[in-house]
PDB file of C-alpha atoms in Angstrom:
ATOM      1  CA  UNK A   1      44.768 -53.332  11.953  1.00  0.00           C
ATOM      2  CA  UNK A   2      47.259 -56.149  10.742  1.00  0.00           C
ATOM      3  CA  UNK A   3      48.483 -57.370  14.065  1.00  0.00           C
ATOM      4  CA  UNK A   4      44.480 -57.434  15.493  1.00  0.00           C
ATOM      5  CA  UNK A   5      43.990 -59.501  11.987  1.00  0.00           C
ATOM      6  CA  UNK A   6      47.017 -61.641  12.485  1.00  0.00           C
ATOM      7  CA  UNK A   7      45.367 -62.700  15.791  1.00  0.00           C
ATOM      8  CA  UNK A   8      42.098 -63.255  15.216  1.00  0.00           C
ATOM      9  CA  UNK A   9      43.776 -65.351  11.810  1.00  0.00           C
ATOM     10  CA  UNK A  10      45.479 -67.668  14.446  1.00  0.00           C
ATOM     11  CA  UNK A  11      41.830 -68.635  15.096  1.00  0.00           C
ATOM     12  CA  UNK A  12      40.958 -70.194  11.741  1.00  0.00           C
ATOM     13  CA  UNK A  13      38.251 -67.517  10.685  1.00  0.00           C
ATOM     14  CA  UNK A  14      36.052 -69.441   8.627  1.00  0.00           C
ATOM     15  CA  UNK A  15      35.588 -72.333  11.503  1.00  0.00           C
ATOM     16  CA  UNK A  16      34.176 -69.533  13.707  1.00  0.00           C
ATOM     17  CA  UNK A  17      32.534 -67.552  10.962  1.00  0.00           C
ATOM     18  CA  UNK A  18      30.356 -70.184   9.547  1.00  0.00           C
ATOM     19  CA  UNK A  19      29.097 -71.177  12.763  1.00  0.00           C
ATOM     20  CA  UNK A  20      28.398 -67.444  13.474  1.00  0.00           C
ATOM     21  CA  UNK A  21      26.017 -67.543  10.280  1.00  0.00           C
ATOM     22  CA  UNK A  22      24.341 -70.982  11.239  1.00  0.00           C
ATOM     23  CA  UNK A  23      23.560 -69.254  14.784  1.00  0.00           C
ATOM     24  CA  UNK A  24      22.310 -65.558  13.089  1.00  0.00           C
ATOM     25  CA  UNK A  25      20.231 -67.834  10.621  1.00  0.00           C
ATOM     26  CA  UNK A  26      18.705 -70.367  13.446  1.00  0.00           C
ATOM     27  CA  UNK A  27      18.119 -66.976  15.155  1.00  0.00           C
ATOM     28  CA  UNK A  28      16.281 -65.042  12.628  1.00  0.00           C
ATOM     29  CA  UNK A  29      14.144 -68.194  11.686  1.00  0.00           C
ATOM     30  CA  UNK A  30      12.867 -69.489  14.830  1.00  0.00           C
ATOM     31  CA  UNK A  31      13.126 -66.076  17.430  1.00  0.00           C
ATOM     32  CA  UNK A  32      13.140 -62.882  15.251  1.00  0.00           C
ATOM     33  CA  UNK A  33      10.758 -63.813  12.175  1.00  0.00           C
ATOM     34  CA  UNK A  34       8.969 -66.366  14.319  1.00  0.00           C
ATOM     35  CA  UNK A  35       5.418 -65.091  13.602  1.00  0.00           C
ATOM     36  CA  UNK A  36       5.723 -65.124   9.894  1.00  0.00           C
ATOM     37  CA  UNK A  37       4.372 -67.153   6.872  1.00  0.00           C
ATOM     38  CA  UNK A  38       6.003 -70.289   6.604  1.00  0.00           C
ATOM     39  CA  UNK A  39       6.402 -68.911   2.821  1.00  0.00           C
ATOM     40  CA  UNK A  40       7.913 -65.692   4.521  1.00  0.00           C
ATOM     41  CA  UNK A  41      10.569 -66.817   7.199  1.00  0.00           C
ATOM     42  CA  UNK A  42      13.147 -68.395   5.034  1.00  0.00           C
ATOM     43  CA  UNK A  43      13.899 -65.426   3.145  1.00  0.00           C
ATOM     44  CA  UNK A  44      13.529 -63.392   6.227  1.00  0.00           C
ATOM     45  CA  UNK A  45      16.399 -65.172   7.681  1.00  0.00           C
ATOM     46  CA  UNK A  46      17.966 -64.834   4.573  1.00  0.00           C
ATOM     47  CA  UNK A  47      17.562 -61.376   4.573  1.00  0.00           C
ATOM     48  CA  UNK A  48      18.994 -61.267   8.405  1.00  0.00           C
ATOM     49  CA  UNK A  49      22.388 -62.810   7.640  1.00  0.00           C
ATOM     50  CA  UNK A  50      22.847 -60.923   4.638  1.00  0.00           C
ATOM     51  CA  UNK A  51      22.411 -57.805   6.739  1.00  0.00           C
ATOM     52  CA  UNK A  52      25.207 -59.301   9.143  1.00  0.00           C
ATOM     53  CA  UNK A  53      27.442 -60.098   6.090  1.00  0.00           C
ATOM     54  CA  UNK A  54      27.110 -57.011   3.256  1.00  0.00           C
ATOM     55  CA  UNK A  55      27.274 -53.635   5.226  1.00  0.00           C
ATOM     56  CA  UNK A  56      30.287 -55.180   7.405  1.00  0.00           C
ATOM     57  CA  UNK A  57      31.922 -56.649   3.790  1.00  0.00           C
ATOM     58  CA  UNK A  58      31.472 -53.138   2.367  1.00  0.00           C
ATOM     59  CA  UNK A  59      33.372 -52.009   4.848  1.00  0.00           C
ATOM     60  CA  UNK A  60      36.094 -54.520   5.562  1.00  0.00           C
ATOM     61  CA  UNK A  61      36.704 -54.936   1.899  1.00  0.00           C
ATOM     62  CA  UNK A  62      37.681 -51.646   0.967  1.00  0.00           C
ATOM     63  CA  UNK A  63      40.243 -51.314   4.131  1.00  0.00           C
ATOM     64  CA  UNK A  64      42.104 -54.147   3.542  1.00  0.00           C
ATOM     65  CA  UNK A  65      42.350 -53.127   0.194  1.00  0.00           C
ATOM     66  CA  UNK A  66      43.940 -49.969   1.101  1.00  0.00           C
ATOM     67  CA  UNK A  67      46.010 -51.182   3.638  1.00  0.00           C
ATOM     68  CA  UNK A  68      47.791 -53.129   1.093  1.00  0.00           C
ATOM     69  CA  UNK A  69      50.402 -51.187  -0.484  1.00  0.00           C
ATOM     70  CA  UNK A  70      51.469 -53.745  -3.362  1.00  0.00           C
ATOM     71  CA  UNK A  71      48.030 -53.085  -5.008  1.00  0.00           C
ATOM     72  CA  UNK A  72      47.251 -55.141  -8.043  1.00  0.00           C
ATOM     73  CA  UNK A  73      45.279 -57.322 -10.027  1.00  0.00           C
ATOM     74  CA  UNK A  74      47.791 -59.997  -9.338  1.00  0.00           C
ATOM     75  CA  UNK A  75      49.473 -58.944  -5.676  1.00  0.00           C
ATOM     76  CA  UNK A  76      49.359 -61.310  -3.352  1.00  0.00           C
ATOM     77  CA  UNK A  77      46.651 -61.459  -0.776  1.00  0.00           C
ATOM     78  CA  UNK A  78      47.109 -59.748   2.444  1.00  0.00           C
ATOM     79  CA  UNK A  79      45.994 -61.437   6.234  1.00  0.00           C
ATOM     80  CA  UNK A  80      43.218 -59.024   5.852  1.00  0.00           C
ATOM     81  CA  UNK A  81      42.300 -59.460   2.557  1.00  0.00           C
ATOM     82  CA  UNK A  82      42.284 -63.358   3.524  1.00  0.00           C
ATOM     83  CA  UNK A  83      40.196 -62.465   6.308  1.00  0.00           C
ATOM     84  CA  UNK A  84      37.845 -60.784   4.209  1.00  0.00           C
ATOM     85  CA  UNK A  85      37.224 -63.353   2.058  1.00  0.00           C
ATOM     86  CA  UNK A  86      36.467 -66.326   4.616  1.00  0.00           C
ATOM     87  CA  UNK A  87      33.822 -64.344   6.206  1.00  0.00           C
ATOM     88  CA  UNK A  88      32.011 -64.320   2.461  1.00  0.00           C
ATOM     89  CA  UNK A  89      32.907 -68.246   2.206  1.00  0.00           C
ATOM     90  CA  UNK A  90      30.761 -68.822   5.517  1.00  0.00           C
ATOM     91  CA  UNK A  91      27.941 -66.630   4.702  1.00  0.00           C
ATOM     92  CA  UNK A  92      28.076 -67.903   1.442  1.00  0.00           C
ATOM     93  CA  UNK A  93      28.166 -71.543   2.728  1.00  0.00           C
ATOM     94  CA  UNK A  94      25.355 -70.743   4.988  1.00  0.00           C
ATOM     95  CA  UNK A  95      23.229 -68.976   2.751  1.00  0.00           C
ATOM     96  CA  UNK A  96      23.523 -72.579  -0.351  1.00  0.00           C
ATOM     97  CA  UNK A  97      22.166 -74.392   2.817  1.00  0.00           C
ATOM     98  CA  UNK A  98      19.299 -71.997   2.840  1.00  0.00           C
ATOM     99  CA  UNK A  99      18.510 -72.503  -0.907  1.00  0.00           C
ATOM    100  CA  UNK A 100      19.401 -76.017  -1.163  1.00  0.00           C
ATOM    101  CA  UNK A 101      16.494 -76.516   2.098  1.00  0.00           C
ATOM    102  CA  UNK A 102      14.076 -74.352   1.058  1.00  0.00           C
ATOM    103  CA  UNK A 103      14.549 -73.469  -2.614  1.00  0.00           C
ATOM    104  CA  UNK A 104      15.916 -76.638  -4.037  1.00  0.00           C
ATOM    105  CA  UNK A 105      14.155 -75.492  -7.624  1.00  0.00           C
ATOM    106  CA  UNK A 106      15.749 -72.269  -7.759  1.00  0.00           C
ATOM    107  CA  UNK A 107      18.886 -73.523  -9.508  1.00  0.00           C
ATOM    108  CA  UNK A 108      20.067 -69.989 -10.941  1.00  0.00           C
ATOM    109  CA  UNK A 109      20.445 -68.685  -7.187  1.00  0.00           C
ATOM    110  CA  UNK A 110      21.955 -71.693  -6.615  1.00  0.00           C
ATOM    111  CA  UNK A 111      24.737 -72.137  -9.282  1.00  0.00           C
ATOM    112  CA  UNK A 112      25.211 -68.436  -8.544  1.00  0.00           C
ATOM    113  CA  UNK A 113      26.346 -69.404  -5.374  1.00  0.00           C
ATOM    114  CA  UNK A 114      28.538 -72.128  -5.920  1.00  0.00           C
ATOM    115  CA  UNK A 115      30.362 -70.049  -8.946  1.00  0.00           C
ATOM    116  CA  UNK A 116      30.872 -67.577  -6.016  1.00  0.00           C
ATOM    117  CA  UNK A 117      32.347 -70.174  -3.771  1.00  0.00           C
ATOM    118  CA  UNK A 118      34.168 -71.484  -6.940  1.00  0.00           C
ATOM    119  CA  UNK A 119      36.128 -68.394  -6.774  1.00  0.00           C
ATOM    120  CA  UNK A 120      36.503 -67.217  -3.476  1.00  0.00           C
ATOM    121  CA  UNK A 121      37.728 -70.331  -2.341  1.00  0.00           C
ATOM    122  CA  UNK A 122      39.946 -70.854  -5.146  1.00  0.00           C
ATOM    123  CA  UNK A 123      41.498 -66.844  -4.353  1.00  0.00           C
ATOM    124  CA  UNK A 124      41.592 -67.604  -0.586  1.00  0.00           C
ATOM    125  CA  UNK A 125      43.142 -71.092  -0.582  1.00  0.00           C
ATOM    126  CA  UNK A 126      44.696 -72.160  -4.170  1.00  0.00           C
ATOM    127  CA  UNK A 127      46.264 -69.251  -5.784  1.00  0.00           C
ATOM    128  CA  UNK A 128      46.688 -67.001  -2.741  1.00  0.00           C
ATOM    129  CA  UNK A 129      46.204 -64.098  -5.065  1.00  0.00           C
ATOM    130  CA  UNK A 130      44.374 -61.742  -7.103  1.00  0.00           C
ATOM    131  CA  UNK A 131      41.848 -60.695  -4.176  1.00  0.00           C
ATOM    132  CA  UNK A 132      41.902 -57.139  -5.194  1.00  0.00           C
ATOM    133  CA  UNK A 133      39.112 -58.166  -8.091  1.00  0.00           C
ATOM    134  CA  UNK A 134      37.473 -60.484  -5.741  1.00  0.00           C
ATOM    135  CA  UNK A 135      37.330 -57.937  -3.326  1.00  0.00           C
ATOM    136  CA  UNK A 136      36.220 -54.762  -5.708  1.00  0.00           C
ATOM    137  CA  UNK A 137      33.457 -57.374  -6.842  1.00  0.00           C
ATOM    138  CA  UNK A 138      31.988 -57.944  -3.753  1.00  0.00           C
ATOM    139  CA  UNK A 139      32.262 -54.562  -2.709  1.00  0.00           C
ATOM    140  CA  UNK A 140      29.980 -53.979  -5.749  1.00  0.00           C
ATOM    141  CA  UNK A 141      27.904 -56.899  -4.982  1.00  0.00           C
ATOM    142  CA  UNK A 142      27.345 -55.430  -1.134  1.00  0.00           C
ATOM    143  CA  UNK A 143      27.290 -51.935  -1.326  1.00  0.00           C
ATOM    144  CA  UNK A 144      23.493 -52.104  -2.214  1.00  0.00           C
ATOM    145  CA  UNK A 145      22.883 -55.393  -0.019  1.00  0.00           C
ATOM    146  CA  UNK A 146      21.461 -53.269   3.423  1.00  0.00           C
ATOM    147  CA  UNK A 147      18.630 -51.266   1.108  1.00  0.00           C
ATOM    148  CA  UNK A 148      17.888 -54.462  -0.672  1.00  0.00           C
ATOM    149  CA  UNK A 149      16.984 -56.755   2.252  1.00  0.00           C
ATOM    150  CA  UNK A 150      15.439 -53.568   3.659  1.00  0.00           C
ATOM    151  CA  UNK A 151      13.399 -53.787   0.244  1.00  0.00           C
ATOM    152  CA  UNK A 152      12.929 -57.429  -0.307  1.00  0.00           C
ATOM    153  CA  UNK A 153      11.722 -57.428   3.800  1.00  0.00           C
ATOM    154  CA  UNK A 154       9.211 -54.353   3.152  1.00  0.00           C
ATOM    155  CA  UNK A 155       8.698 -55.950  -0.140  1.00  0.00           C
ATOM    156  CA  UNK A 156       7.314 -59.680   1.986  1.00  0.00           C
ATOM    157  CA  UNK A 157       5.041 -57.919   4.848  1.00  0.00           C
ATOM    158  CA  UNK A 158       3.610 -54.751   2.433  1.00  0.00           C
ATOM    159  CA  UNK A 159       0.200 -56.824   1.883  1.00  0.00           C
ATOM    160  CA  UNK A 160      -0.659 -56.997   5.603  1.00  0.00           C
ATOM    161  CA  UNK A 161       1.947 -54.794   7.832  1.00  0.00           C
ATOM    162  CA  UNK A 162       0.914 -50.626   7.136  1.00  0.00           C
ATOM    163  CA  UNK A 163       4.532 -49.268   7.776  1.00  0.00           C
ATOM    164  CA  UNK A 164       5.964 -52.079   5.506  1.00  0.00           C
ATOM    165  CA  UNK A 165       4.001 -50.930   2.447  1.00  0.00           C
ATOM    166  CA  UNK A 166       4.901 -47.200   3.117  1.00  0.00           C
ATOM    167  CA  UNK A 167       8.449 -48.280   3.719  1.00  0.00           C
ATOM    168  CA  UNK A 168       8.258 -50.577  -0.125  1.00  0.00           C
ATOM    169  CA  UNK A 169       7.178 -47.197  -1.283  1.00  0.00           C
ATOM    170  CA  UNK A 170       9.555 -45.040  -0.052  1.00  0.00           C
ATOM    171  CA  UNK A 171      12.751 -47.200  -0.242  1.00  0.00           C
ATOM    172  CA  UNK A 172      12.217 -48.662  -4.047  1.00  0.00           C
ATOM    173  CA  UNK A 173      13.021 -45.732  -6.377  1.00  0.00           C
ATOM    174  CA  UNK A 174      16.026 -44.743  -4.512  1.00  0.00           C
ATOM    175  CA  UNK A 175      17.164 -48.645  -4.321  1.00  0.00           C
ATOM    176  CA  UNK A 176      16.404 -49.109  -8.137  1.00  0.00           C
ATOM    177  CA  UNK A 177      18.298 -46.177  -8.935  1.00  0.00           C
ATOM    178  CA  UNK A 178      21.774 -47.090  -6.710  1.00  0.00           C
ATOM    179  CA  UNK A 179      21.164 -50.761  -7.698  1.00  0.00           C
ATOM    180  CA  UNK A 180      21.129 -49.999 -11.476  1.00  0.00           C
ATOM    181  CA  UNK A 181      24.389 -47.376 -11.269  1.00  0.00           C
ATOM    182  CA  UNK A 182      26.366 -50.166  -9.200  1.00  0.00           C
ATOM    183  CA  UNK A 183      25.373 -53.045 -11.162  1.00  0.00           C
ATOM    184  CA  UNK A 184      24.882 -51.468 -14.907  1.00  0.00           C
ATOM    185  CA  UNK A 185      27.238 -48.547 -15.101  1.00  0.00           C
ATOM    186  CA  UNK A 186      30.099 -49.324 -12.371  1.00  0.00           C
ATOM    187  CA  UNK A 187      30.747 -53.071 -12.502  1.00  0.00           C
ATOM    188  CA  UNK A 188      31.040 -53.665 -15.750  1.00  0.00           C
ATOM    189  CA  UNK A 189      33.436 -50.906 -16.260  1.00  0.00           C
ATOM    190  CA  UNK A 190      35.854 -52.698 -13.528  1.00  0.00           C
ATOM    191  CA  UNK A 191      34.968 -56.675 -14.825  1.00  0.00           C
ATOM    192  CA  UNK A 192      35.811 -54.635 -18.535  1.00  0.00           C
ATOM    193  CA  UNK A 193      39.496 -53.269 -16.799  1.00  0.00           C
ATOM    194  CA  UNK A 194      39.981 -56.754 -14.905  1.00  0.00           C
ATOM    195  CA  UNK A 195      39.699 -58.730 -18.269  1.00  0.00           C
ATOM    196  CA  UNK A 196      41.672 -56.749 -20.304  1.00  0.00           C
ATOM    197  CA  UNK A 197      44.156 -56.909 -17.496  1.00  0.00           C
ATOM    198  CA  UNK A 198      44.066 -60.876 -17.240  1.00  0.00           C
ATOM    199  CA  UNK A 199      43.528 -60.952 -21.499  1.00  0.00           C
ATOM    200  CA  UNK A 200      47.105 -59.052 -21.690  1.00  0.00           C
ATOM    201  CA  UNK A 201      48.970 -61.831 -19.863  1.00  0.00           C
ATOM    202  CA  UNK A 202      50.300 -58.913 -17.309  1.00  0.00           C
ATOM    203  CA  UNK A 203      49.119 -61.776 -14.434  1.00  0.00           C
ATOM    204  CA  UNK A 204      51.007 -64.422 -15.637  1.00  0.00           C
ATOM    205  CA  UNK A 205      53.683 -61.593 -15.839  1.00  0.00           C
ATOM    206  CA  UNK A 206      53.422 -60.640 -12.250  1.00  0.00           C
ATOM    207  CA  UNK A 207      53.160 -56.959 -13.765  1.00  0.00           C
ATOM    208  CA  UNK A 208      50.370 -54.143 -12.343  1.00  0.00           C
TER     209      UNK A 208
END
């Protein structure tokens, strides 16, 4: 896996990622969702690159994790772990445009986003390390991403669109249920580990 990384790292990653988003966004808007509610297409195309970006981060994430055999809150960050984390900065990057267009009052969503950027930019490009948190996070953050824009899609047509109320119905309890375990229970066990970790002065230590 580290040699097709290295390779496709010669590229610059986040100059072709980001691009990549623009295009899955322009698609979703103006081909796929094109018969929506002008209220209902934005987050629609939301929805579509977040598809694009959380199932494959969920995936990525955790093997360039374990392909790293130096493990640790402060190890240095692998070519895939580098990887990893540029193709959340241009989904990230693409999805602020999307709030800052059409959601320009929705400042919580969009401070959340820019505290993301904050730190995966800072990991990727200033410190070159500690992407093991990063990574765990956003594992945690995307695990549940695929049933929630399956939701919050379901959730947008369920007034007018049959299947999509039946869906809303069927997909909710199980989705409330995984989203409160990952979110409730799981993360704050591991942000609870990673600051008692950071607290301890191990990082500045360069211990595990």
């Amino acid at each position: 896996m580290e040699s097709l990384v290295v390779s496709v790292q010669a590229l610059q990653p986040l100059i072709l990622f980001f691009p990549m988003f623009i295009l899955i966004y322009l698609a979703a808007y103006f081909v796929v969702f094109r018969d929506w509610t002008p209220k209902t297409r934005p987050e629609a195309a939301s929805c579509m690159i977040s598809f694009f970006h959380g199932t494959p981060s969920a995936v990525l994430a955790p093997i360039a994790l374990f392909a790293d055999q130096n493990l640790t809150f402060s190890s240095p960050n692998t070519v895939s772990k580098s990887l990893v984390l540029e193709f959340s900065i241009a989904y990230f990057l693409t999805d602020l445009l999307h709030y800052i267009l059409f959601y320009p009052a929705d400042l919580l969503f969009i401070a959340h986003h820019v505290v993301t950027l904050y730190v995966l930019v800072s990991c990727r490009y200033l410190v070159a390390h500690g992407s093991y948190a990063v990574l765990f996070l956003l594992i945690l953050a995307e695990v549940t991403s695929a049933c929630q824009n399956t939701w919050t899609l379901a959730r947008a047509r369920r007034e007018d669109v049959p299947f999509a109320a039946k869906l809303y119905a069927f997909i909710t309890p199980p989705f409330y249920a995984l989203y409160t375990i990952v979110r409730g229970v799981v993360a704050p066990v591991f942000v609870f580990k990673m600051g008692a970790f950071y607290v301890s002065g191990q990082a500045a230590d360069g211990k595990n």
